[in-house]
Short mmCIF file of C-alpha atoms in Angstrom, two decimals:
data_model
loop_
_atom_site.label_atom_id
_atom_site.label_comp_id
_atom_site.label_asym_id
_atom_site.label_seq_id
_atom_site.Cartn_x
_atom_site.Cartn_y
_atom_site.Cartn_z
CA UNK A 213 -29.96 15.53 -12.27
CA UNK A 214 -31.60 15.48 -9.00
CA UNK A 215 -31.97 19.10 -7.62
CA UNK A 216 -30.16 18.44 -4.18
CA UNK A 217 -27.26 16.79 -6.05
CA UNK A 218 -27.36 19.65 -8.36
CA UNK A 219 -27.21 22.14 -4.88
CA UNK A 220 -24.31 20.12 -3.55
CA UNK A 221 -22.34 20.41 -6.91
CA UNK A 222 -22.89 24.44 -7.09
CA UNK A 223 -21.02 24.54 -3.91
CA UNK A 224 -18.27 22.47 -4.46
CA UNK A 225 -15.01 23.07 -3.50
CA UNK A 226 -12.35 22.25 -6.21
CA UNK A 227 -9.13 20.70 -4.63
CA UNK A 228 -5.92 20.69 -6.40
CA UNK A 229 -4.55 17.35 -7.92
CA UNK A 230 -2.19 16.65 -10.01
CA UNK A 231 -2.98 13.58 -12.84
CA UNK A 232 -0.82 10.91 -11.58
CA UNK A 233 -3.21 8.40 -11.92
CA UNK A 234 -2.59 6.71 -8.60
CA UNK A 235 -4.71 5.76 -5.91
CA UNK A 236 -3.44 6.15 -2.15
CA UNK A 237 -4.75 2.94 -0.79
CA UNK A 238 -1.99 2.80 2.03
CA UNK A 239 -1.77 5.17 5.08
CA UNK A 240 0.27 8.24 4.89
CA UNK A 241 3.37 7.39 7.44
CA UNK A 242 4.12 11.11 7.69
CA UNK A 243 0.41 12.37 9.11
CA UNK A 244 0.37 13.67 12.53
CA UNK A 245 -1.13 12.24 15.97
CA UNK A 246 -4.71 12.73 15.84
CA UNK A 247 -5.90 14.34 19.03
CA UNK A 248 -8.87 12.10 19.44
CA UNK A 249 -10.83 14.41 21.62
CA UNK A 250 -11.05 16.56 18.33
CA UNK A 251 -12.97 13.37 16.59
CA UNK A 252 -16.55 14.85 18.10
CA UNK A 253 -18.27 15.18 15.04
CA UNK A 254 -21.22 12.01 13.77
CA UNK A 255 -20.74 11.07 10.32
CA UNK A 256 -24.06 10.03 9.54
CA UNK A 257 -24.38 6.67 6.80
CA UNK A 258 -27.45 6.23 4.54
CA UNK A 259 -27.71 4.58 1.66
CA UNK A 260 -30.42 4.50 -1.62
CA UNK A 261 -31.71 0.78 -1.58
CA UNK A 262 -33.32 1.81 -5.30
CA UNK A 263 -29.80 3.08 -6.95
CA UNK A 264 -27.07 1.11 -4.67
CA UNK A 265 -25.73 4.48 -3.79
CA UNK A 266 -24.52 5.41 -0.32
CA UNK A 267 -24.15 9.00 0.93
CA UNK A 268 -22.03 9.89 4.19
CA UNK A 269 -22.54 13.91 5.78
CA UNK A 270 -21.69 15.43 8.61
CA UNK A 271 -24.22 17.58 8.50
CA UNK A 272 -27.65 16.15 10.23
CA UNK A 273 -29.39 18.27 8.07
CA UNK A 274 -28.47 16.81 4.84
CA UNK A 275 -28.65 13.17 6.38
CA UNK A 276 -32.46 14.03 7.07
CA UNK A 277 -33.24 15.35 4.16
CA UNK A 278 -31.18 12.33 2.14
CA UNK A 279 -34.16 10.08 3.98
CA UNK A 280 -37.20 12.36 3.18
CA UNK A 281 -36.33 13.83 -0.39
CA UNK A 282 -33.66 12.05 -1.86
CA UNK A 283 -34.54 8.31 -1.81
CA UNK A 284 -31.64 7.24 0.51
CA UNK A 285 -34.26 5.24 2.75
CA UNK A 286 -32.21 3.27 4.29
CA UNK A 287 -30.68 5.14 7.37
CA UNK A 288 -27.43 2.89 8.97
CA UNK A 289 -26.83 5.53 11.63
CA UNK A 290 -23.39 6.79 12.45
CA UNK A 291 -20.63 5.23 10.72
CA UNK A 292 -18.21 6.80 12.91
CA UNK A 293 -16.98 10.32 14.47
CA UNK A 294 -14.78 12.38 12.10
CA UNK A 295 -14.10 16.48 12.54
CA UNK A 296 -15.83 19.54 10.64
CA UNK A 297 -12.53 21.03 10.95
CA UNK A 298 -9.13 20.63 9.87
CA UNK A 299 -7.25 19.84 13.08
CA UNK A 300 -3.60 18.22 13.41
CA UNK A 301 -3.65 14.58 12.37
CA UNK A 302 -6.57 14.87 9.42
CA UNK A 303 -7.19 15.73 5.83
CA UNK A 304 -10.19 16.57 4.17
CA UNK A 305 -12.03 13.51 3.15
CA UNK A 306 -13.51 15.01 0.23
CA UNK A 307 -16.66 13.95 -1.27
CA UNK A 308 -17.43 13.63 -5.72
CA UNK A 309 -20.29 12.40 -7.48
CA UNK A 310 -20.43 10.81 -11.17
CA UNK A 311 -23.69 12.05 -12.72
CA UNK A 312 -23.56 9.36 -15.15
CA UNK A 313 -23.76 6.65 -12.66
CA UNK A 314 -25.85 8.42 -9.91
CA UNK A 315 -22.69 7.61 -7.84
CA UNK A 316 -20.55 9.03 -4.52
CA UNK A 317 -17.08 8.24 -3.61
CA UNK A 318 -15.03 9.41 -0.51
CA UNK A 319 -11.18 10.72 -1.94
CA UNK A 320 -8.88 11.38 1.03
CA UNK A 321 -5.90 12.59 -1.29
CA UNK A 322 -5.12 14.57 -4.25
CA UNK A 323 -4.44 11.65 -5.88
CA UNK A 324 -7.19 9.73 -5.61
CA UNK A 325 -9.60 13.06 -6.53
CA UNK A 326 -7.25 12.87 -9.63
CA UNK A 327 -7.66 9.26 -10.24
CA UNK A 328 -11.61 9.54 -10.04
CA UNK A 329 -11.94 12.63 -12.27
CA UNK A 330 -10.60 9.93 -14.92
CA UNK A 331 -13.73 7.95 -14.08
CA UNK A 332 -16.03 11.02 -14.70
CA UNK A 333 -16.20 11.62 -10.77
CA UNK A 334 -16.49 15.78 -10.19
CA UNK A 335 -15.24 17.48 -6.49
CA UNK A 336 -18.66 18.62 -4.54
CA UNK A 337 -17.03 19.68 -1.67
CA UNK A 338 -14.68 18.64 1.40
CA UNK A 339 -17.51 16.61 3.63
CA UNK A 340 -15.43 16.67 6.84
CA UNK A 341 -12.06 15.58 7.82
CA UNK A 342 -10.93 11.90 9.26
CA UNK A 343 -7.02 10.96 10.19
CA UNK A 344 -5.17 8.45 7.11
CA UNK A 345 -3.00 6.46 9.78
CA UNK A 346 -4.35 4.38 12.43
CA UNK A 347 -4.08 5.05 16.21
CA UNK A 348 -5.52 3.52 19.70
CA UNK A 349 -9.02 5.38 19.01
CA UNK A 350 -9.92 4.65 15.57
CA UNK A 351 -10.80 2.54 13.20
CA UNK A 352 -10.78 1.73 9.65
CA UNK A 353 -13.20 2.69 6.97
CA UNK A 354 -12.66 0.07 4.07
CA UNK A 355 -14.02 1.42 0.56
CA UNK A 356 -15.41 -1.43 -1.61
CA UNK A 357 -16.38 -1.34 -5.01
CA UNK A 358 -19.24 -3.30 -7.77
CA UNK A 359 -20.33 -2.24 -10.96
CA UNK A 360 -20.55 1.26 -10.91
CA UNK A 361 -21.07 2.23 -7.21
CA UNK A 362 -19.45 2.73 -4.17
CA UNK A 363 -19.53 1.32 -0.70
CA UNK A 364 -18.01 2.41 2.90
CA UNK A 365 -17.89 0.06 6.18
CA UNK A 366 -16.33 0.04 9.26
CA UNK A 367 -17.57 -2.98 10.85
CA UNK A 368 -16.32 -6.69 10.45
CA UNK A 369 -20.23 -7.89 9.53
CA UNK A 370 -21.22 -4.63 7.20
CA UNK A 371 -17.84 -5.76 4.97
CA UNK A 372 -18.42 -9.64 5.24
CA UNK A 373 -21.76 -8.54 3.98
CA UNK A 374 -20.77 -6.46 1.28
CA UNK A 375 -17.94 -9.31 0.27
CA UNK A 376 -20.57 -11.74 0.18
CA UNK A 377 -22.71 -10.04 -2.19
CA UNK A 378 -19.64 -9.55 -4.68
CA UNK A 379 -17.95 -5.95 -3.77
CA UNK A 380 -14.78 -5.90 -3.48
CA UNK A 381 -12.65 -4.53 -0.69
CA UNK A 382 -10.41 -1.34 -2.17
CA UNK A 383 -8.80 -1.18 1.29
CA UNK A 384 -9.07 1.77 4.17
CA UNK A 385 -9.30 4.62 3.07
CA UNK A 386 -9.64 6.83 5.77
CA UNK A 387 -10.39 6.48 9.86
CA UNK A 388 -12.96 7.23 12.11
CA UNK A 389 -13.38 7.31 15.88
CA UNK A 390 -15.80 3.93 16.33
CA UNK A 391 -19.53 4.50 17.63
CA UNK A 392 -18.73 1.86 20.36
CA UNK A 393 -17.69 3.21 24.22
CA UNK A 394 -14.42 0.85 24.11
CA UNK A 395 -11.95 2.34 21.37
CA UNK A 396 -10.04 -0.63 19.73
CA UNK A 397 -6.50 -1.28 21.14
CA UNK A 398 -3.26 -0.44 19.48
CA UNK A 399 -1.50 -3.29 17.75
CA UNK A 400 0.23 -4.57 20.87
CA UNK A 401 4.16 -4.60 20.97
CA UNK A 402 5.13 -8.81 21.40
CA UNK A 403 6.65 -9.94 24.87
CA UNK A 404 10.18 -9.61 24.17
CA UNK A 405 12.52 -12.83 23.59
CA UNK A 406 15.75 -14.05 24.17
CA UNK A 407 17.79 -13.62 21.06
CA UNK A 408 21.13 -15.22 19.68
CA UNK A 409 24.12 -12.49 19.26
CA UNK A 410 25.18 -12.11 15.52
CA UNK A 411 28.76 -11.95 14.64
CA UNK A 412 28.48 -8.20 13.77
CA UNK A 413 31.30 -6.63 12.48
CA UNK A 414 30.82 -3.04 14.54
CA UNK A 415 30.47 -2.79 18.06
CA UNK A 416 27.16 -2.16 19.76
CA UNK A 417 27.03 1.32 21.21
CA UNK A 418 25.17 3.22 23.47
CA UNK A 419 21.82 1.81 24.30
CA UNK A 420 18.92 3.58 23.85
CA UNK A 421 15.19 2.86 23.58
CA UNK A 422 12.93 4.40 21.15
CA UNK A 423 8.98 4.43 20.59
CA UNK A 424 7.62 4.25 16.77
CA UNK A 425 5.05 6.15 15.74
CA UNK A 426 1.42 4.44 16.30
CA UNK A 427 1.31 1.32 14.28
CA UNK A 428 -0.30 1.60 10.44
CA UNK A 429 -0.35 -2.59 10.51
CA UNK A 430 3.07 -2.53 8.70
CA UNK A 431 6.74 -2.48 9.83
CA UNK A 432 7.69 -1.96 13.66
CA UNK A 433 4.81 -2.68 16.02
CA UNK A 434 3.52 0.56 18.26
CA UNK A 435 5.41 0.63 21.54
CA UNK A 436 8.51 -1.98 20.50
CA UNK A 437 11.35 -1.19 22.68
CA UNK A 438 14.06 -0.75 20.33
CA UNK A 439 18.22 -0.74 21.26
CA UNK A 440 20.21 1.33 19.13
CA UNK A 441 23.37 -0.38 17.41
CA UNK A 442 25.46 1.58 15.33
CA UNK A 443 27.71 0.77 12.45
CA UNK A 444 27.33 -2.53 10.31
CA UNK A 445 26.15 -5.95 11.16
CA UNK A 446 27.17 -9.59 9.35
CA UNK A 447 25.38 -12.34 10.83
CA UNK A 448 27.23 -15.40 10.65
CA UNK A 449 25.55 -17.47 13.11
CA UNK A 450 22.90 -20.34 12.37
CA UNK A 451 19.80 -19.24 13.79
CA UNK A 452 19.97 -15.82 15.03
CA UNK A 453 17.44 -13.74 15.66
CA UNK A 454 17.79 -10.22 15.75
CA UNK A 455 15.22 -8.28 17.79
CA UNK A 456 14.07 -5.23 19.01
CA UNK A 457 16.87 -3.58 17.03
CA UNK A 458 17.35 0.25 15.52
CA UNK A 459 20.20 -0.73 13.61
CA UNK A 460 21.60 2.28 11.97
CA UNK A 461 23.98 0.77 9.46
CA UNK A 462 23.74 -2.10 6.74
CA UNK A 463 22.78 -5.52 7.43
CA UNK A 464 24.50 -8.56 5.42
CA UNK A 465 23.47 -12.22 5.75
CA UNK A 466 25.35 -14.69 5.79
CA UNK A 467 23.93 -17.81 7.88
CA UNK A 468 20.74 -20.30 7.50
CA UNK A 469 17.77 -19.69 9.43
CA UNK A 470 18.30 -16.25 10.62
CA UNK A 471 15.49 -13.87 11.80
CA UNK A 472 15.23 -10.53 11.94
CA UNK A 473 11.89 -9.07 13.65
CA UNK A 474 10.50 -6.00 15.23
CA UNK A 475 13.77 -3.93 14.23
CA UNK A 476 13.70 -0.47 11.97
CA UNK A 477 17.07 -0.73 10.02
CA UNK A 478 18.23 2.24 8.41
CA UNK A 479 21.64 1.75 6.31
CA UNK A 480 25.04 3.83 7.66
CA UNK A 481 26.68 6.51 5.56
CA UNK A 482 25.63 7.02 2.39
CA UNK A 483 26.66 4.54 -0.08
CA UNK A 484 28.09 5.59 -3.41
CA UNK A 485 28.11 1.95 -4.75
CA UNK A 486 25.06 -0.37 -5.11
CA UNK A 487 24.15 -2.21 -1.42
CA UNK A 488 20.95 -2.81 0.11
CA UNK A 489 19.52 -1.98 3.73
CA UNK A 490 19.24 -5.86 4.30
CA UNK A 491 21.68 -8.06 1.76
CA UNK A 492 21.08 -11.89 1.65
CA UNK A 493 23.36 -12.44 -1.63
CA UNK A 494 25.34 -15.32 -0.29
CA UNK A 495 22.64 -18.23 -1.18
CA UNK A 496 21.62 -18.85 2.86
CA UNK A 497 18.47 -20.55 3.31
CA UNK A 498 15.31 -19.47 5.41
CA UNK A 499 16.03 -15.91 6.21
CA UNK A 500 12.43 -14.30 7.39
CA UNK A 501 12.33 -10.74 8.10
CA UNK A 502 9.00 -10.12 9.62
CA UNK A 503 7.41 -6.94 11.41
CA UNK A 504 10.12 -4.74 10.83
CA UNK A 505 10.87 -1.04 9.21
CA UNK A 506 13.48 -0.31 6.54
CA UNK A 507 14.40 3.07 5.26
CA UNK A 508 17.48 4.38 4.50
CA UNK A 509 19.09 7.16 7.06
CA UNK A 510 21.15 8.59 4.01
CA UNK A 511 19.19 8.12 1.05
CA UNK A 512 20.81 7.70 -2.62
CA UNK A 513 20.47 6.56 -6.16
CA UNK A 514 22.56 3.74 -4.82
CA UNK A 515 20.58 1.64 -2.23
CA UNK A 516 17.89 -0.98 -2.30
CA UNK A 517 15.77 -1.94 0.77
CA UNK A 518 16.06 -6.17 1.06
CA UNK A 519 17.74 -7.71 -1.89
CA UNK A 520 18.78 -11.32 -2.43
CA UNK A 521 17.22 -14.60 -2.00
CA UNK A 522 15.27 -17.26 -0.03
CA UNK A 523 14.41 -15.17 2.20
CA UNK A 524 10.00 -14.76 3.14
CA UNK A 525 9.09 -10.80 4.05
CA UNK A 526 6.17 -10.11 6.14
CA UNK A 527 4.09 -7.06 7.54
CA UNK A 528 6.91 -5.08 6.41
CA UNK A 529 7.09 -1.18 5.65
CA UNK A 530 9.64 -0.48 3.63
CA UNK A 531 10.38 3.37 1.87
CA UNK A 532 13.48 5.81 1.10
CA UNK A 533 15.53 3.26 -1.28
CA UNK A 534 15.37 2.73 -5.07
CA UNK A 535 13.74 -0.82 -5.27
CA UNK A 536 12.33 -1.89 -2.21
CA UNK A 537 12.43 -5.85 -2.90
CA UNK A 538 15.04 -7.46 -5.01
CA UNK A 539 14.59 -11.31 -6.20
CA UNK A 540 17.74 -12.40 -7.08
CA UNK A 541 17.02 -15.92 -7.33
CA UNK A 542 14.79 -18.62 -5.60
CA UNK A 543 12.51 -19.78 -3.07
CA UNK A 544 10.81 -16.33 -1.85
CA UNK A 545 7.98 -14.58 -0.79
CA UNK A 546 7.20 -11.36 0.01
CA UNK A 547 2.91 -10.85 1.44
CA UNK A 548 1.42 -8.09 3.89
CA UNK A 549 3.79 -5.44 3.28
CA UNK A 550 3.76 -1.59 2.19
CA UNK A 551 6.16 -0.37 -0.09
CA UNK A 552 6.14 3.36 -1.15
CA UNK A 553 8.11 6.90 -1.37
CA UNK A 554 10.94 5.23 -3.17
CA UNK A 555 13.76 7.66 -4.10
CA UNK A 556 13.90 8.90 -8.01
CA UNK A 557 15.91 11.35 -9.89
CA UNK A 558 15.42 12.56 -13.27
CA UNK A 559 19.16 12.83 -13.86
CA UNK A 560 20.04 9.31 -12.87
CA UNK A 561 23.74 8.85 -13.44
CA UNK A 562 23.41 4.49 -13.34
CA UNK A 563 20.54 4.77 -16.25
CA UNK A 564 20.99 5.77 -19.86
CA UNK A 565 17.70 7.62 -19.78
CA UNK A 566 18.84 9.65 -16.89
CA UNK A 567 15.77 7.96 -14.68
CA UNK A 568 15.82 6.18 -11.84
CA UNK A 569 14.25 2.71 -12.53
CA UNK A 570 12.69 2.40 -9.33
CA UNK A 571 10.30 -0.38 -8.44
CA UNK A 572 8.73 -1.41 -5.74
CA UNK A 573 9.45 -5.71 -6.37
CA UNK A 574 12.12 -6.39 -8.67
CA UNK A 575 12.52 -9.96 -9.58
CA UNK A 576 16.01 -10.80 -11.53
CA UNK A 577 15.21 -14.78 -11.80
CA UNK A 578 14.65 -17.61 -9.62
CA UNK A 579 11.68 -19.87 -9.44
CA UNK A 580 9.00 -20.61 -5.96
CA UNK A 581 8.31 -17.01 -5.80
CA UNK A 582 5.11 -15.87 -4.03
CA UNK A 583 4.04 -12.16 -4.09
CA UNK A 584 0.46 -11.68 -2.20
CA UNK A 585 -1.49 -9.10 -0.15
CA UNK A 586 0.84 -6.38 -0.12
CA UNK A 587 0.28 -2.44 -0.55
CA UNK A 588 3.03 -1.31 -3.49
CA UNK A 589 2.52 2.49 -4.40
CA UNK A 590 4.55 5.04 -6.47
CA UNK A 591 7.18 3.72 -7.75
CA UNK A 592 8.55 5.43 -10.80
CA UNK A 593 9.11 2.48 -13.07
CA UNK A 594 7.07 -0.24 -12.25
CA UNK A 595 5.47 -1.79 -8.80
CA UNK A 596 6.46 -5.01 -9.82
CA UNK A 597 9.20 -5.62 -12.39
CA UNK A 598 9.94 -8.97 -13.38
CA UNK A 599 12.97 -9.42 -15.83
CA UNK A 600 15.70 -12.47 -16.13
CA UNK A 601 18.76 -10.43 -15.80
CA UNK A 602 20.12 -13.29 -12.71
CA UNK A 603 18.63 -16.60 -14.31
CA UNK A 604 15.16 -18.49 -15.93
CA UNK A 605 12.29 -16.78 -14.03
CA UNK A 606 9.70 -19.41 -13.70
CA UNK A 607 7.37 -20.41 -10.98
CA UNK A 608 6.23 -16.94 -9.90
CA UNK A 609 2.67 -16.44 -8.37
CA UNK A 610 1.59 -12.64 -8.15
CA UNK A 611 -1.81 -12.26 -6.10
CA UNK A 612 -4.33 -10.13 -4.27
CA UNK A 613 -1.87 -6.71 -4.04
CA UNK A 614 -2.97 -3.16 -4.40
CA UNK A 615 -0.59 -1.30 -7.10
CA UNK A 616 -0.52 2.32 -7.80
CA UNK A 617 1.77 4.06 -10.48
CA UNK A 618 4.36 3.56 -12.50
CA UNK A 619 4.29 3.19 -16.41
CA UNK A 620 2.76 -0.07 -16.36
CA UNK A 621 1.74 -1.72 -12.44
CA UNK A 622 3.31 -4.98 -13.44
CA UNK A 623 6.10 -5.01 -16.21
CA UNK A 624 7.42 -8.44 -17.30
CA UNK A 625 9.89 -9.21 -20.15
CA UNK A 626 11.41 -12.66 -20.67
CA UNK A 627 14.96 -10.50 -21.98
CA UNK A 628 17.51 -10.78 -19.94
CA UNK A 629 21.03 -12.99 -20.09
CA UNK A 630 19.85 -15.72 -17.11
CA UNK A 631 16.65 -16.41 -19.33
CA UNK A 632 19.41 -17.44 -22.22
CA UNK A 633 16.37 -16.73 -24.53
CA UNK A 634 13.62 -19.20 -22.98
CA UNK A 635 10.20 -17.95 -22.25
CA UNK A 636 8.96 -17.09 -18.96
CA UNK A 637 6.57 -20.23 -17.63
CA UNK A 638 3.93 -21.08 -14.65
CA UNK A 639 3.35 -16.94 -13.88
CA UNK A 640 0.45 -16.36 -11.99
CA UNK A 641 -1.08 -13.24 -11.83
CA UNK A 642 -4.40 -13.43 -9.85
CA UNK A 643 -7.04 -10.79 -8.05
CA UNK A 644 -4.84 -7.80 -8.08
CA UNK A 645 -6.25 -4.47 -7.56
CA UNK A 646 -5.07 -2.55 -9.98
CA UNK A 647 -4.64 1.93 -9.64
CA UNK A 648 -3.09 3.48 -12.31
CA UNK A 649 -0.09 4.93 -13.31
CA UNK A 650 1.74 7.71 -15.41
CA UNK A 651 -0.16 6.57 -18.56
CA UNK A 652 -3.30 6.77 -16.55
CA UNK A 653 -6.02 3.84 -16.66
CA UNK A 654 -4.42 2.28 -20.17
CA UNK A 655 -1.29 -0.37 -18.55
CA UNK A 656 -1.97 -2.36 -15.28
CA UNK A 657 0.26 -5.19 -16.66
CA UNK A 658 2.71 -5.51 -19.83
CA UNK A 659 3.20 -8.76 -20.61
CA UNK A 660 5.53 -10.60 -23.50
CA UNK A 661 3.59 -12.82 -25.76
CA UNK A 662 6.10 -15.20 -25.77
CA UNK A 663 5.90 -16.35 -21.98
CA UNK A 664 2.96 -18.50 -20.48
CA UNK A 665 0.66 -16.54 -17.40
CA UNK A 666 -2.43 -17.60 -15.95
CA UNK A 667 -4.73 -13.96 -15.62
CA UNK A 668 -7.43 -13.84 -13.78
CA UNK A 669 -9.59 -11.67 -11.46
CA UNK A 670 -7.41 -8.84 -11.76
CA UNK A 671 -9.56 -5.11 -11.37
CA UNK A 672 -9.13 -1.33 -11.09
CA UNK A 673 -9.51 -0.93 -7.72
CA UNK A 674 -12.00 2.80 -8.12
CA UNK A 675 -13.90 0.86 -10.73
CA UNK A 676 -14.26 -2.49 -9.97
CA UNK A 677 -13.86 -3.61 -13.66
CA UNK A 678 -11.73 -6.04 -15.19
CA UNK A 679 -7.96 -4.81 -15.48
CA UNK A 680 -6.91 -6.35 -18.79
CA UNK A 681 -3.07 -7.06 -19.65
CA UNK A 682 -1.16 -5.78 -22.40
CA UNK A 683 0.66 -8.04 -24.58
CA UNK A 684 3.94 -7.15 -26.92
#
């Protein structure tokens, strides 16, 4: 081993983590404001053109030496401006090394140091600390993965680069103030619009306007005005479009062509029978919920996030409820959303096990489904479950999502009374990063034998290696 890495590893700091197996490729929604006078600190980029290898420091003595002793010749500067200290808003972006592979990684969560020590990765030591949610001053720092190495870039060229020479992008995994004098601007809040008024069945009370948090990308854009309405809402006109709403009780559907968009719904008291934050049940066509935030005010073993059917979700963030999709028949697609923090109980009354079977998509039947480029992580059960409880599931295109946890990432089985015993046909299940689960690195997808899929391209997202199916 070579003597600095041996130095570095003597000093490491050992962080708890618990083996869950999953890997936090989505921001944390609960970190706080980073102060970004406090990001002050270079975090110098250099990277070993012999080994592939890249090491980041914030310490300019190790980034010399890196150059002079250590073979990492090629010196790309300052990636970006982190903190040497733990101030409000970061975590420690800790760094590990795999002796096999002469290779670093970056871990920004107990989770993800967990996930790597499956890989062989050991803890050196916390290298500095970077904020996990976005904000006006910082940028992202995508991880990217080939072979047996690791890459970081910030930069729109440095990952088109990286893409084009066959590493794929794991996602950000931490941020950075940028080396440039301009900081990047917050996702800007749209210009508001006129919007139809829904039949609702409560009154509207008092106005109010309230700020999200700085924007992570998902769910309610940064600085949306928002008016509070309380109680529940049933839209029963044609075309509505609900905006700009913090609607703290349960939304039902029951029109064509409705739109919900920049609006955090939250549920009303807590229900005690099955319901969902947003319920299209009725069969309306062309419901698109876009750019909005769902998570339940009273949480229980009871509620779902948006359940039903021909409806397309986008950009949405969506946490606090049992399953936080439900497919319940056709023509749907869910793409560019977060899903995570469901609610579980290990003495789950509606379950024979006693566990809560949440999951983060869970498709009952229907066919023209289209699941793509969305962040699904920690779901008990399954991040996508795929059954034909409702009807014949057919038609279903899975593709380019990041899944974390569970027993297996993507759990299929052609059972189910609306299948009436035919196989499951035209499943597609293509470039999916896959991040382990509760069985570790051994299930990314459990799939029947009986049913037809087209596999391809799917990976371990800390590996970069082929994620292979299971078959039963």
């Amino acid at each position: 081993m070579n003597p600095w890495i041996r130095r570095a590893l003597s000093t490491s700091v050992v962080a708890a983590a618990s083996l869950s197996g999953l890997v936090a490729f989505a921001p944390a929604s609960q970190a706080a404001t980073v102060d970004c006078n406090a990001l002050s600190s270079p975090v110098y980029n250099t990277v070993n053109p012999t080994v592939g290898n890249q090491l980041l420091t914030a310490s300019s003595t190790e980034y010399k030496s890196s150059m002079t002793s250590h073979g990492f010749t090629d010196d790309r500067g300052v990636l970006g401006y982190g903190s040497t200290t733990a101030v409000a808003g970061t975590v420690p972006i800790t760094r590990m090394y795999n002796g096999t592979t002469n290779d670093f990684l970056w871990a920004s969560s107990d989770t993800q140091i967990a996930t790597a020590k499956l890989y062989g990765y050991v803890v050196q030591k916390v290298n500095f600390y970077a904020p996990v949610t976005s904000s006006s001053c910082t940028v992202g720092v995508h991880k990217f993965s080939k072979d047996s190495h690791r890459r970081n870039a910030v930069s729109a060229a440095d990952q088109q680069a990286l893409l084009a020479a066959g590493w794929k992008d794991g996602g950000v995994i931490f941020y950075v103030r940028p080396t440039t004098t301009t900081a990047p601007a917050a996702i800007a809040a749209p210009a508001p619009t006129a919007t139809a008024t829904a039949t609702a069945t409560p009154t509207a009370t008092a106005t109010a306007t309230t700020q999200p948090a700085t924007s992570t990308g998902y769910g309610v854009p940064a600085g949306t005005a928002l008016r509070v309405v309380n109680g529940d809402m049933t839209i029963t006109t044609a075309g509505t479009v609900l905006d700009g709403v913090d609607l703290h009780g349960y939304l039902s559907v029951k029109a064509d062509n409705v739109t919900i968009k920049n609006s955090i719904i939250r549920g009303g008291a807590a229900a005690t029978t099955n319901k969902a934050l947003i319920q299209a049940w009725w069969q309306y066509k062309n419901l698109r919920v876009i750019d909005s935030t769902l998570k339940a005010e009273f949480p229980t073993l009871h509620v779902d996030g948006l359940s039903g059917s021909n409806y397309t979700a986008e950009r949405l963030d969506i946490s606090g409820v049992v399953d936080a999709a439900k497919v319940i028949g056709p023509n749907t697609t869910i793409r560019n959303s977060w899903f995570h923090d469901s609610i579980h109980s290990s003495s789950d009354p509606n379950q024979p096990d006693g566990q809560t079977h949440d999951d983060g998509i869970q498709i009952e039947g229907g066919t023209n489904i289209l699941i793509e480029n969305n962040s699904i992580v920690g779901f008990h059960n399954a991040q996508i479950q795929v059954t034909q409880n409702y009807s014949a599931t057919t038609g279903v295109t899975v593709r380019n999502n990041k899944l974390s946890g569970g027993g297996c990432q993507v759990n299929v089985t052609d059972r189910g009374a609306g299948g009436a015993g035919r196989p499951i046909t035209s499943f597609a299940l293509t470039g999916n990063g896959f991040g382990g689960g509760l069985f570790g690195l051994t299930c990314p997808m459990r799939l029947p034998k009986t049913s037809t899929f087209t596999v391809s391209g799917n990976y371990w997202l800390l590996s970069g290696l082929v994620a292979v199916p299971n078959l039963f």
